[in-house]
Amino acid sequence: MTTTPVPPHEYARIQQFYARQMQALDEGRFEEYAATFTEDGSFQHTPGTEPARTRQGILAELVRFHERFRDEPVQRRHWFNQIVLDPQPDGSLRSTVYALVARTRPGGKPEPEIWPSCIVRDVLEVSDDGVLMRSRVVDYDHMG
């Protein structure tokens, strides 16, 4: 297998980006999460559905999706691992990540519930100013 590795400092930069992005999502800071996308970014978190488009559309989708947990509190922790970064001819990075979502409920059993197990496919734009996500597609393992 022939690959073009990204430099270690670039890999670490992407890990830091993901850590901040996922903590914003897990803590309900949806505007901050949406701001990690390009203005015209797309986000498809449920297979078989149309992706949310633009930062405002992504924000609206996150608010809509999390409304269902309003009366059923749940804490999610997104765990990203096995990050593979492939440089693209246009200067972007194609990222493939294994993801697990751990869920706990206040007053519930102490062991977290792991669901879902996913593959996350991103296209990242990296510049001196930072990292932004052009697109994200989430595929659930149990649906593949």
PDB file of N, CA, C and O in Angstrom, residues 85-120:
ATOM      1  N   LEU A  85      -5.201  10.174   7.355  1.00  0.00           N
ATOM      2  CA  LEU A  85      -5.266  11.418   6.590  1.00  0.00           C
ATOM      3  C   LEU A  85      -4.603  11.207   5.239  1.00  0.00           C
ATOM      4  O   LEU A  85      -3.452  10.773   5.172  1.00  0.00           O
ATOM      5  N   ASP A  86      -5.339  11.512   4.177  1.00  0.00           N
ATOM      6  CA  ASP A  86      -4.814  11.381   2.822  1.00  0.00           C
ATOM      7  C   ASP A  86      -4.864  12.734   2.127  1.00  0.00           C
ATOM      8  O   ASP A  86      -5.957  13.277   1.898  1.00  0.00           O
ATOM      9  N   PRO A  87      -3.685  13.295   1.787  1.00  0.00           N
ATOM     10  CA  PRO A  87      -3.660  14.564   1.057  1.00  0.00           C
ATOM     11  C   PRO A  87      -4.337  14.414  -0.315  1.00  0.00           C
ATOM     12  O   PRO A  87      -4.166  13.391  -0.989  1.00  0.00           O
ATOM     13  N   GLN A  88      -5.089  15.429  -0.706  1.00  0.00           N
ATOM     14  CA  GLN A  88      -5.792  15.444  -1.981  1.00  0.00           C
ATOM     15  C   GLN A  88      -5.129  16.451  -2.925  1.00  0.00           C
ATOM     16  O   GLN A  88      -4.475  17.397  -2.476  1.00  0.00           O
ATOM     17  N   PRO A  89      -5.308  16.275  -4.232  1.00  0.00           N
ATOM     18  CA  PRO A  89      -4.673  17.182  -5.197  1.00  0.00           C
ATOM     19  C   PRO A  89      -5.039  18.657  -5.008  1.00  0.00           C
ATOM     20  O   PRO A  89      -4.234  19.536  -5.308  1.00  0.00           O
ATOM     21  N   ASP A  90      -6.242  18.940  -4.467  1.00  0.00           N
ATOM     22  CA  ASP A  90      -6.653  20.336  -4.283  1.00  0.00           C
ATOM     23  C   ASP A  90      -6.117  20.945  -2.984  1.00  0.00           C
ATOM     24  O   ASP A  90      -6.451  22.073  -2.630  1.00  0.00           O
ATOM     25  N   GLY A  91      -5.279  20.199  -2.253  1.00  0.00           N
ATOM     26  CA  GLY A  91      -4.703  20.703  -1.009  1.00  0.00           C
ATOM     27  C   GLY A  91      -5.495  20.323   0.232  1.00  0.00           C
ATOM     28  O   GLY A  91      -5.033  20.533   1.352  1.00  0.00           O
ATOM     29  N   SER A  92      -6.676  19.769   0.066  1.00  0.00           N
ATOM     30  CA  SER A  92      -7.474  19.337   1.214  1.00  0.00           C
ATOM     31  C   SER A  92      -6.942  18.003   1.727  1.00  0.00           C
ATOM     32  O   SER A  92      -6.076  17.374   1.110  1.00  0.00           O
ATOM     33  N   LEU A  93      -7.474  17.575   2.862  1.00  0.00           N
ATOM     34  CA  LEU A  93      -7.155  16.267   3.425  1.00  0.00           C
ATOM     35  C   LEU A  93      -8.429  15.447   3.504  1.00  0.00           C
ATOM     36  O   LEU A  93      -9.460  15.930   4.000  1.00  0.00           O
ATOM     37  N   ARG A  94      -8.370  14.235   3.016  1.00  0.00           N
ATOM     38  CA  ARG A  94      -9.476  13.292   3.217  1.00  0.00           C
ATOM     39  C   ARG A  94      -9.140  12.538   4.490  1.00  0.00           C
ATOM     40  O   ARG A  94      -8.049  11.998   4.633  1.00  0.00           O
ATOM     41  N   SER A  95     -10.072  12.531   5.432  1.00  0.00           N
ATOM     42  CA  SER A  95      -9.862  11.914   6.731  1.00  0.00           C
ATOM     43  C   SER A  95     -10.858  10.775   6.908  1.00  0.00           C
ATOM     44  O   SER A  95     -12.052  10.947   6.654  1.00  0.00           O
ATOM     45  N   THR A  96     -10.351   9.630   7.328  1.00  0.00           N
ATOM     46  CA  THR A  96     -11.207   8.491   7.666  1.00  0.00           C
ATOM     47  C   THR A  96     -10.916   8.139   9.114  1.00  0.00           C
ATOM     48  O   THR A  96      -9.758   7.944   9.494  1.00  0.00           O
ATOM     49  N   VAL A  97     -11.973   8.072   9.919  1.00  0.00           N
ATOM     50  CA  VAL A  97     -11.837   7.937  11.369  1.00  0.00           C
ATOM     51  C   VAL A  97     -12.796   6.855  11.875  1.00  0.00           C
ATOM     52  O   VAL A  97     -13.945   6.783  11.437  1.00  0.00           O
ATOM     53  N   TYR A  98     -12.330   6.037  12.796  1.00  0.00           N
ATOM     54  CA  TYR A  98     -13.232   5.159  13.539  1.00  0.00           C
ATOM     55  C   TYR A  98     -13.796   5.984  14.693  1.00  0.00           C
ATOM     56  O   TYR A  98     -13.051   6.714  15.369  1.00  0.00           O
ATOM     57  N   ALA A  99     -15.082   5.862  14.929  1.00  0.00           N
ATOM     58  CA  ALA A  99     -15.716   6.628  16.000  1.00  0.00           C
ATOM     59  C   ALA A  99     -16.638   5.729  16.818  1.00  0.00           C
ATOM     60  O   ALA A  99     -17.345   4.890  16.270  1.00  0.00           O
ATOM     61  N   LEU A 100     -16.583   5.931  18.115  1.00  0.00           N
ATOM     62  CA  LEU A 100     -17.521   5.314  19.050  1.00  0.00           C
ATOM     63  C   LEU A 100     -18.200   6.443  19.812  1.00  0.00           C
ATOM     64  O   LEU A 100     -17.571   7.450  20.134  1.00  0.00           O
ATOM     65  N   VAL A 101     -19.474   6.251  20.111  1.00  0.00           N
ATOM     66  CA  VAL A 101     -20.194   7.209  20.936  1.00  0.00           C
ATOM     67  C   VAL A 101     -20.584   6.490  22.222  1.00  0.00           C
ATOM     68  O   VAL A 101     -21.297   5.489  22.191  1.00  0.00           O
ATOM     69  N   ALA A 102     -20.058   6.984  23.338  1.00  0.00           N
ATOM     70  CA  ALA A 102     -20.397   6.431  24.653  1.00  0.00           C
ATOM     71  C   ALA A 102     -21.513   7.279  25.236  1.00  0.00           C
ATOM     72  O   ALA A 102     -21.441   8.509  25.231  1.00  0.00           O
ATOM     73  N   ARG A 103     -22.575   6.621  25.713  1.00  0.00           N
ATOM     74  CA  ARG A 103     -23.719   7.329  26.296  1.00  0.00           C
ATOM     75  C   ARG A 103     -23.907   6.920  27.746  1.00  0.00           C
ATOM     76  O   ARG A 103     -23.824   5.730  28.077  1.00  0.00           O
ATOM     77  N   THR A 104     -24.139   7.898  28.593  1.00  0.00           N
ATOM     78  CA  THR A 104     -24.514   7.644  29.987  1.00  0.00           C
ATOM     79  C   THR A 104     -25.721   8.499  30.300  1.00  0.00           C
ATOM     80  O   THR A 104     -25.969   9.526  29.664  1.00  0.00           O
ATOM     81  N   ARG A 105     -26.474   8.061  31.294  1.00  0.00           N
ATOM     82  CA  ARG A 105     -27.656   8.795  31.728  1.00  0.00           C
ATOM     83  C   ARG A 105     -27.532   9.076  33.221  1.00  0.00           C
ATOM     84  O   ARG A 105     -27.168   8.179  33.989  1.00  0.00           O
ATOM     85  N   PRO A 106     -27.827  10.311  33.631  1.00  0.00           N
ATOM     86  CA  PRO A 106     -27.788  10.620  35.069  1.00  0.00           C
ATOM     87  C   PRO A 106     -28.674   9.648  35.845  1.00  0.00           C
ATOM     88  O   PRO A 106     -29.816   9.385  35.455  1.00  0.00           O
ATOM     89  N   GLY A 107     -28.136   9.074  36.919  1.00  0.00           N
ATOM     90  CA  GLY A 107     -28.894   8.134  37.739  1.00  0.00           C
ATOM     91  C   GLY A 107     -28.986   6.747  37.145  1.00  0.00           C
ATOM     92  O   GLY A 107     -29.568   5.850  37.749  1.00  0.00           O
ATOM     93  N   GLY A 108     -28.416   6.537  35.972  1.00  0.00           N
ATOM     94  CA  GLY A 108     -28.464   5.233  35.322  1.00  0.00           C
ATOM     95  C   GLY A 108     -27.314   4.353  35.759  1.00  0.00           C
ATOM     96  O   GLY A 108     -26.575   4.666  36.695  1.00  0.00           O
ATOM     97  N   LYS A 109     -27.159   3.247  35.061  1.00  0.00           N
ATOM     98  CA  LYS A 109     -26.059   2.337  35.389  1.00  0.00           C
ATOM     99  C   LYS A 109     -24.727   3.042  35.169  1.00  0.00           C
ATOM    100  O   LYS A 109     -24.602   3.908  34.300  1.00  0.00           O
ATOM    101  N   PRO A 110     -23.717   2.690  35.947  1.00  0.00           N
ATOM    102  CA  PRO A 110     -22.439   3.394  35.857  1.00  0.00           C
ATOM    103  C   PRO A 110     -21.655   3.084  34.579  1.00  0.00           C
ATOM    104  O   PRO A 110     -20.828   3.876  34.161  1.00  0.00           O
ATOM    105  N   GLU A 111     -21.924   1.927  33.954  1.00  0.00           N
ATOM    106  CA  GLU A 111     -21.200   1.585  32.738  1.00  0.00           C
ATOM    107  C   GLU A 111     -21.798   2.338  31.556  1.00  0.00           C
ATOM    108  O   GLU A 111     -23.008   2.367  31.387  1.00  0.00           O
ATOM    109  N   PRO A 112     -20.950   2.907  30.718  1.00  0.00           N
ATOM    110  CA  PRO A 112     -21.485   3.595  29.547  1.00  0.00           C
ATOM    111  C   PRO A 112     -22.024   2.597  28.525  1.00  0.00           C
ATOM    112  O   PRO A 112     -21.589   1.445  28.466  1.00  0.00           O
ATOM    113  N   GLU A 113     -22.978   3.048  27.767  1.00  0.00           N
ATOM    114  CA  GLU A 113     -23.507   2.281  26.644  1.00  0.00           C
ATOM    115  C   GLU A 113     -22.748   2.770  25.405  1.00  0.00           C
ATOM    116  O   GLU A 113     -22.646   3.971  25.187  1.00  0.00           O
ATOM    117  N   ILE A 114     -22.195   1.860  24.636  1.00  0.00           N
ATOM    118  CA  ILE A 114     -21.467   2.238  23.428  1.00  0.00           C
ATOM    119  C   ILE A 114     -22.406   2.057  22.244  1.00  0.00           C
ATOM    120  O   ILE A 114     -22.781   0.938  21.892  1.00  0.00           O
ATOM    121  N   TRP A 115     -22.778   3.196  21.673  1.00  0.00           N
ATOM    122  CA  TRP A 115     -23.610   3.152  20.474  1.00  0.00           C
ATOM    123  C   TRP A 115     -23.657   4.527  19.868  1.00  0.00           C
ATOM    124  O   TRP A 115     -23.909   5.499  20.569  1.00  0.00           O
ATOM    125  N   PRO A 116     -23.441   4.695  18.650  1.00  0.00           N
ATOM    126  CA  PRO A 116     -23.099   3.678  17.663  1.00  0.00           C
ATOM    127  C   PRO A 116     -21.599   3.561  17.461  1.00  0.00           C
ATOM    128  O   PRO A 116     -20.834   4.347  17.983  1.00  0.00           O
ATOM    129  N   SER A 117     -21.229   2.556  16.668  1.00  0.00           N
ATOM    130  CA  SER A 117     -19.876   2.406  16.147  1.00  0.00           C
ATOM    131  C   SER A 117     -19.945   2.864  14.697  1.00  0.00           C
ATOM    132  O   SER A 117     -20.834   2.448  13.955  1.00  0.00           O
ATOM    133  N   CYS A 118     -19.038   3.754  14.311  1.00  0.00           N
ATOM    134  CA  CYS A 118     -19.150   4.406  13.000  1.00  0.00           C
ATOM    135  C   CYS A 118     -17.809   4.530  12.302  1.00  0.00           C
ATOM    136  O   CYS A 118     -16.749   4.428  12.923  1.00  0.00           O
ATOM    137  N   ILE A 119     -17.900   4.820  11.026  1.00  0.00           N
ATOM    138  CA  ILE A 119     -16.773   5.339  10.262  1.00  0.00           C
ATOM    139  C   ILE A 119     -17.173   6.746   9.842  1.00  0.00           C
ATOM    140  O   ILE A 119     -18.264   6.965   9.304  1.00  0.00           O
ATOM    141  N   VAL A 120     -16.299   7.690  10.123  1.00  0.00           N
ATOM    142  CA  VAL A 120     -16.538   9.088   9.789  1.00  0.00           C
ATOM    143  C   VAL A 120     -15.593   9.450   8.656  1.00  0.00           C
ATOM    144  O   VAL A 120     -14.380   9.237   8.760  1.00  0.00           O
TER     145      VAL A 120
END
